[in-house]
Amino acid sequence: MNPAESRPEDERPFRRLQRFERHLHGATQGHFDRDEQADDPWTDWLAVSFGLPHIDRLPPVELPAATRLNWLGWNAYHRDDPVTAATALSESWPIADEPIDRISAALGLGKLATGLGRWHTARNWTITALRLARRADRLYDVVRGYGALGEILLRGGREAEALVAFGAARRLLPAGGGERPRQLTYLATALSRSEDRWARDEAESLLMVALRLAIDADDPVGVRHALARLQMLEMRRGGAADIADRCGLEPARQRYREREIVGERTESAAKLAGGLLQLARAFAAFRRGELSLAIALASESHAGFADRSAERRWARLVLAAGDGHAPPPFAPHEVPLLAPPAPIIAIADAPFGRVPLDEDGFAALREQRADLDHAWSCRSAFFL
């Protein structure tokens, strides 16, 4: 007999509340145990509330219209389908009346604008999400908001402001939070852009910690992101070594490169991380004079970015530098994105709320040049 069925009827509600409390606590810290939650009764709630990348089905419950649209939008976002995502989230925003739904829609629209290189629009949607999250006292959403804002600022060329945003996310994250490796990687990415030697040394230390934490957590996406940034840091220091070889991490790299990633949405995240890693390795191979290897790595990266037009274009520019053929015209996704409301900027967000940001962050990608220096200069528009 199932132990749960043998419990007294009056005990079952208490047990359900215990499970709810456990998952609620985990959610506030960014802990989402994939194996445990696969058959857990609170999976539906977690899927809707946090748009978890490893949950692909729409919960079999009646949902409010805005909640359902948000789930569909985030699901499409994780599947690299920006048109469907933008349509769903843009429809959700005007009808959402619950704080969690408004935060989810605003944050999602900000992420979509980031992927389109529209830094100004992305910043305004994310500032809106942050304001709503603070008002609703949703700490984890505030952490997510500052992380998203830091990425926008960094890709928009505002490194100092990005460091402030990433630092805020790290400070607000509860001790032991499951997001710690990601926040370390975010902060290190900003530090690695600095010309200061101390900042780059600190970036390397943070990335090594993030890498070890990702390996311990069996997180292939986190491993690939950390390795990609370590490789780019090696290049910014003037080196050309394959970072996995230099750090004695070849077994880890091979393990997470060849590993099968289960689930369409997690596979998409893994392809992005893997594509960035291979592109970073391609730049290093070019610097070492290993042209055939560089072209092979750039080709692999280009194939992995199949549904990401900007990243795919960047990989194509790197390929052009290797084979000498000018790339075709850039054809980015045409995405109908809802305009953000005029942001109400809190005092805490003043350092980032009014800085000028470009609305065409991918302009350099349109140049049809077979030039490695140009391809390298495009790196600042990406979160690497």
PDB file of C-alpha atoms in Angstrom, residues 132-300:
ATOM      1  CA  LEU A 132       6.783  45.859  -9.169  1.00  0.00           C
ATOM      2  CA  ALA A 133       8.866  43.136  -7.503  1.00  0.00           C
ATOM      3  CA  ARG A 134       9.956  45.478  -4.721  1.00  0.00           C
ATOM      4  CA  ARG A 135       6.403  46.637  -4.133  1.00  0.00           C
ATOM      5  CA  ALA A 136       5.220  43.012  -3.900  1.00  0.00           C
ATOM      6  CA  ASP A 137       8.185  42.074  -1.659  1.00  0.00           C
ATOM      7  CA  ARG A 138       9.262  39.294  -4.052  1.00  0.00           C
ATOM      8  CA  LEU A 139      12.975  39.032  -3.260  1.00  0.00           C
ATOM      9  CA  TYR A 140      13.810  36.356  -5.810  1.00  0.00           C
ATOM     10  CA  ASP A 141      12.233  38.427  -8.587  1.00  0.00           C
ATOM     11  CA  VAL A 142      14.280  41.436  -7.461  1.00  0.00           C
ATOM     12  CA  VAL A 143      17.426  39.292  -7.737  1.00  0.00           C
ATOM     13  CA  ARG A 144      16.381  38.124 -11.204  1.00  0.00           C
ATOM     14  CA  GLY A 145      15.640  41.702 -12.200  1.00  0.00           C
ATOM     15  CA  TYR A 146      19.042  43.009 -11.176  1.00  0.00           C
ATOM     16  CA  GLY A 147      20.725  40.121 -12.989  1.00  0.00           C
ATOM     17  CA  ALA A 148      18.781  40.908 -16.167  1.00  0.00           C
ATOM     18  CA  LEU A 149      19.495  44.625 -15.793  1.00  0.00           C
ATOM     19  CA  GLY A 150      23.211  43.976 -15.360  1.00  0.00           C
ATOM     20  CA  GLU A 151      23.294  41.986 -18.607  1.00  0.00           C
ATOM     21  CA  ILE A 152      21.542  44.802 -20.499  1.00  0.00           C
ATOM     22  CA  LEU A 153      23.934  47.436 -19.156  1.00  0.00           C
ATOM     23  CA  LEU A 154      27.012  45.330 -19.867  1.00  0.00           C
ATOM     24  CA  ARG A 155      25.963  44.564 -23.433  1.00  0.00           C
ATOM     25  CA  GLY A 156      25.108  48.233 -23.869  1.00  0.00           C
ATOM     26  CA  GLY A 157      28.650  49.260 -22.945  1.00  0.00           C
ATOM     27  CA  ARG A 158      27.927  50.478 -19.397  1.00  0.00           C
ATOM     28  CA  GLU A 159      30.358  48.257 -17.495  1.00  0.00           C
ATOM     29  CA  ALA A 160      30.474  50.320 -14.280  1.00  0.00           C
ATOM     30  CA  GLU A 161      26.691  50.396 -13.936  1.00  0.00           C
ATOM     31  CA  ALA A 162      26.496  46.689 -14.772  1.00  0.00           C
ATOM     32  CA  LEU A 163      28.842  45.918 -11.885  1.00  0.00           C
ATOM     33  CA  VAL A 164      26.553  47.822  -9.526  1.00  0.00           C
ATOM     34  CA  ALA A 165      23.515  45.851 -10.729  1.00  0.00           C
ATOM     35  CA  PHE A 166      25.254  42.470 -10.499  1.00  0.00           C
ATOM     36  CA  GLY A 167      26.599  43.386  -7.073  1.00  0.00           C
ATOM     37  CA  ALA A 168      23.074  44.213  -5.897  1.00  0.00           C
ATOM     38  CA  ALA A 169      21.789  40.841  -7.121  1.00  0.00           C
ATOM     39  CA  ARG A 170      24.584  39.015  -5.335  1.00  0.00           C
ATOM     40  CA  ARG A 171      24.045  40.872  -2.057  1.00  0.00           C
ATOM     41  CA  LEU A 172      20.293  40.297  -2.087  1.00  0.00           C
ATOM     42  CA  LEU A 173      20.507  36.584  -2.844  1.00  0.00           C
ATOM     43  CA  PRO A 174      19.864  34.653   0.389  1.00  0.00           C
ATOM     44  CA  ALA A 175      22.780  32.686   1.795  1.00  0.00           C
ATOM     45  CA  GLY A 176      22.910  29.262   0.200  1.00  0.00           C
ATOM     46  CA  GLY A 177      20.765  30.362  -2.737  1.00  0.00           C
ATOM     47  CA  GLY A 178      20.678  28.070  -5.740  1.00  0.00           C
ATOM     48  CA  GLU A 179      21.422  31.045  -8.011  1.00  0.00           C
ATOM     49  CA  ARG A 180      24.885  31.612  -6.532  1.00  0.00           C
ATOM     50  CA  PRO A 181      26.917  30.071  -9.406  1.00  0.00           C
ATOM     51  CA  ARG A 182      24.950  32.117 -11.938  1.00  0.00           C
ATOM     52  CA  GLN A 183      25.405  35.360  -9.999  1.00  0.00           C
ATOM     53  CA  LEU A 184      29.148  34.695  -9.672  1.00  0.00           C
ATOM     54  CA  THR A 185      29.340  34.165 -13.432  1.00  0.00           C
ATOM     55  CA  TYR A 186      27.407  37.391 -14.062  1.00  0.00           C
ATOM     56  CA  LEU A 187      29.678  39.437 -11.804  1.00  0.00           C
ATOM     57  CA  ALA A 188      32.811  37.869 -13.289  1.00  0.00           C
ATOM     58  CA  THR A 189      31.641  38.647 -16.823  1.00  0.00           C
ATOM     59  CA  ALA A 190      31.475  42.344 -15.969  1.00  0.00           C
ATOM     60  CA  LEU A 191      34.821  42.323 -14.149  1.00  0.00           C
ATOM     61  CA  SER A 192      36.513  40.600 -17.080  1.00  0.00           C
ATOM     62  CA  ARG A 193      35.683  43.586 -19.334  1.00  0.00           C
ATOM     63  CA  SER A 194      37.843  45.858 -17.178  1.00  0.00           C
ATOM     64  CA  GLU A 195      41.369  46.896 -18.155  1.00  0.00           C
ATOM     65  CA  ASP A 196      42.340  46.690 -14.491  1.00  0.00           C
ATOM     66  CA  ARG A 197      44.525  43.681 -13.679  1.00  0.00           C
ATOM     67  CA  TRP A 198      42.980  43.223 -10.237  1.00  0.00           C
ATOM     68  CA  ALA A 199      39.485  43.128 -11.721  1.00  0.00           C
ATOM     69  CA  ARG A 200      40.485  40.450 -14.217  1.00  0.00           C
ATOM     70  CA  ASP A 201      42.183  38.383 -11.531  1.00  0.00           C
ATOM     71  CA  GLU A 202      39.027  38.636  -9.431  1.00  0.00           C
ATOM     72  CA  ALA A 203      36.961  37.614 -12.460  1.00  0.00           C
ATOM     73  CA  GLU A 204      39.083  34.497 -12.898  1.00  0.00           C
ATOM     74  CA  SER A 205      38.691  33.570  -9.218  1.00  0.00           C
ATOM     75  CA  LEU A 206      34.913  33.980  -9.357  1.00  0.00           C
ATOM     76  CA  LEU A 207      34.648  31.966 -12.573  1.00  0.00           C
ATOM     77  CA  MET A 208      36.684  29.113 -11.120  1.00  0.00           C
ATOM     78  CA  VAL A 209      34.376  29.018  -8.092  1.00  0.00           C
ATOM     79  CA  ALA A 210      31.312  29.100 -10.364  1.00  0.00           C
ATOM     80  CA  LEU A 211      32.796  26.322 -12.499  1.00  0.00           C
ATOM     81  CA  ARG A 212      33.473  24.062  -9.530  1.00  0.00           C
ATOM     82  CA  LEU A 213      30.006  24.703  -8.116  1.00  0.00           C
ATOM     83  CA  ALA A 214      28.453  23.877 -11.494  1.00  0.00           C
ATOM     84  CA  ILE A 215      30.473  20.659 -11.753  1.00  0.00           C
ATOM     85  CA  ASP A 216      29.454  19.661  -8.224  1.00  0.00           C
ATOM     86  CA  ALA A 217      25.804  20.397  -9.046  1.00  0.00           C
ATOM     87  CA  ASP A 218      26.047  18.432 -12.320  1.00  0.00           C
ATOM     88  CA  ASP A 219      24.968  21.557 -14.211  1.00  0.00           C
ATOM     89  CA  PRO A 220      26.224  21.272 -17.825  1.00  0.00           C
ATOM     90  CA  VAL A 221      24.905  24.695 -18.828  1.00  0.00           C
ATOM     91  CA  GLY A 222      26.718  26.387 -15.945  1.00  0.00           C
ATOM     92  CA  VAL A 223      29.934  24.527 -16.774  1.00  0.00           C
ATOM     93  CA  ARG A 224      29.839  25.688 -20.393  1.00  0.00           C
ATOM     94  CA  HIS A 225      29.110  29.302 -19.482  1.00  0.00           C
ATOM     95  CA  ALA A 226      31.997  29.401 -16.996  1.00  0.00           C
ATOM     96  CA  LEU A 227      34.435  27.803 -19.458  1.00  0.00           C
ATOM     97  CA  ALA A 228      33.386  30.196 -22.246  1.00  0.00           C
ATOM     98  CA  ARG A 229      34.083  33.216 -20.055  1.00  0.00           C
ATOM     99  CA  LEU A 230      37.393  31.812 -18.841  1.00  0.00           C
ATOM    100  CA  GLN A 231      38.398  31.377 -22.484  1.00  0.00           C
ATOM    101  CA  MET A 232      37.464  34.967 -23.344  1.00  0.00           C
ATOM    102  CA  LEU A 233      39.345  36.200 -20.280  1.00  0.00           C
ATOM    103  CA  GLU A 234      42.422  34.331 -21.504  1.00  0.00           C
ATOM    104  CA  MET A 235      42.079  36.160 -24.834  1.00  0.00           C
ATOM    105  CA  ARG A 236      41.619  39.576 -23.210  1.00  0.00           C
ATOM    106  CA  ARG A 237      44.857  38.995 -21.308  1.00  0.00           C
ATOM    107  CA  GLY A 238      46.659  38.447 -24.600  1.00  0.00           C
ATOM    108  CA  GLY A 239      46.855  34.661 -24.322  1.00  0.00           C
ATOM    109  CA  ALA A 240      45.703  31.996 -26.754  1.00  0.00           C
ATOM    110  CA  ALA A 241      45.765  28.744 -24.785  1.00  0.00           C
ATOM    111  CA  ASP A 242      42.722  26.497 -24.765  1.00  0.00           C
ATOM    112  CA  ILE A 243      41.473  27.310 -21.291  1.00  0.00           C
ATOM    113  CA  ALA A 244      40.276  23.796 -20.469  1.00  0.00           C
ATOM    114  CA  ASP A 245      43.737  22.441 -21.242  1.00  0.00           C
ATOM    115  CA  ARG A 246      45.504  25.206 -19.317  1.00  0.00           C
ATOM    116  CA  CYS A 247      43.370  24.663 -16.219  1.00  0.00           C
ATOM    117  CA  GLY A 248      43.472  20.873 -16.454  1.00  0.00           C
ATOM    118  CA  LEU A 249      39.742  20.789 -17.149  1.00  0.00           C
ATOM    119  CA  GLU A 250      39.646  18.840 -20.417  1.00  0.00           C
ATOM    120  CA  PRO A 251      37.725  15.900 -18.856  1.00  0.00           C
ATOM    121  CA  ALA A 252      35.055  18.298 -17.560  1.00  0.00           C
ATOM    122  CA  ARG A 253      34.767  20.049 -20.887  1.00  0.00           C
ATOM    123  CA  GLN A 254      34.437  16.800 -22.813  1.00  0.00           C
ATOM    124  CA  ARG A 255      31.921  15.452 -20.323  1.00  0.00           C
ATOM    125  CA  TYR A 256      29.645  18.443 -20.669  1.00  0.00           C
ATOM    126  CA  ARG A 257      30.192  18.836 -24.399  1.00  0.00           C
ATOM    127  CA  GLU A 258      29.185  15.286 -25.231  1.00  0.00           C
ATOM    128  CA  ARG A 259      26.506  14.866 -22.613  1.00  0.00           C
ATOM    129  CA  GLU A 260      22.946  14.395 -23.821  1.00  0.00           C
ATOM    130  CA  ILE A 261      20.726  17.189 -22.534  1.00  0.00           C
ATOM    131  CA  VAL A 262      17.162  16.038 -21.924  1.00  0.00           C
ATOM    132  CA  GLY A 263      14.251  18.394 -22.621  1.00  0.00           C
ATOM    133  CA  GLU A 264      13.767  20.876 -25.444  1.00  0.00           C
ATOM    134  CA  ARG A 265      14.073  23.988 -23.289  1.00  0.00           C
ATOM    135  CA  THR A 266      17.168  22.890 -21.376  1.00  0.00           C
ATOM    136  CA  GLU A 267      18.678  21.742 -24.670  1.00  0.00           C
ATOM    137  CA  SER A 268      18.254  25.292 -25.999  1.00  0.00           C
ATOM    138  CA  ALA A 269      20.101  26.760 -23.006  1.00  0.00           C
ATOM    139  CA  ALA A 270      22.861  24.171 -23.398  1.00  0.00           C
ATOM    140  CA  LYS A 271      23.231  24.965 -27.112  1.00  0.00           C
ATOM    141  CA  LEU A 272      23.623  28.665 -26.350  1.00  0.00           C
ATOM    142  CA  ALA A 273      26.272  28.017 -23.708  1.00  0.00           C
ATOM    143  CA  GLY A 274      28.032  25.451 -25.881  1.00  0.00           C
ATOM    144  CA  GLY A 275      27.962  27.750 -28.907  1.00  0.00           C
ATOM    145  CA  LEU A 276      29.534  30.597 -26.946  1.00  0.00           C
ATOM    146  CA  LEU A 277      32.232  28.248 -25.658  1.00  0.00           C
ATOM    147  CA  GLN A 278      33.092  26.983 -29.148  1.00  0.00           C
ATOM    148  CA  LEU A 279      33.169  30.530 -30.515  1.00  0.00           C
ATOM    149  CA  ALA A 280      35.536  31.632 -27.743  1.00  0.00           C
ATOM    150  CA  ARG A 281      37.763  28.645 -28.517  1.00  0.00           C
ATOM    151  CA  ALA A 282      37.666  29.578 -32.220  1.00  0.00           C
ATOM    152  CA  PHE A 283      39.100  33.027 -31.460  1.00  0.00           C
ATOM    153  CA  ALA A 284      41.907  31.402 -29.462  1.00  0.00           C
ATOM    154  CA  ALA A 285      42.620  28.955 -32.305  1.00  0.00           C
ATOM    155  CA  PHE A 286      42.872  31.869 -34.755  1.00  0.00           C
ATOM    156  CA  ARG A 287      45.395  33.552 -32.480  1.00  0.00           C
ATOM    157  CA  ARG A 288      47.452  30.344 -32.317  1.00  0.00           C
ATOM    158  CA  GLY A 289      47.420  30.120 -36.111  1.00  0.00           C
ATOM    159  CA  GLU A 290      45.335  26.927 -36.173  1.00  0.00           C
ATOM    160  CA  LEU A 291      43.071  27.991 -39.035  1.00  0.00           C
ATOM    161  CA  SER A 292      41.408  24.621 -39.698  1.00  0.00           C
ATOM    162  CA  LEU A 293      40.503  24.175 -36.025  1.00  0.00           C
ATOM    163  CA  ALA A 294      39.199  27.748 -35.799  1.00  0.00           C
ATOM    164  CA  ILE A 295      36.912  27.241 -38.803  1.00  0.00           C
ATOM    165  CA  ALA A 296      35.665  23.911 -37.432  1.00  0.00           C
ATOM    166  CA  LEU A 297      34.851  25.445 -34.040  1.00  0.00           C
ATOM    167  CA  ALA A 298      33.132  28.463 -35.592  1.00  0.00           C
ATOM    168  CA  SER A 299      31.111  26.140 -37.855  1.00  0.00           C
ATOM    169  CA  GLU A 300      29.977  24.108 -34.854  1.00  0.00           C
TER     170      GLU A 300
END
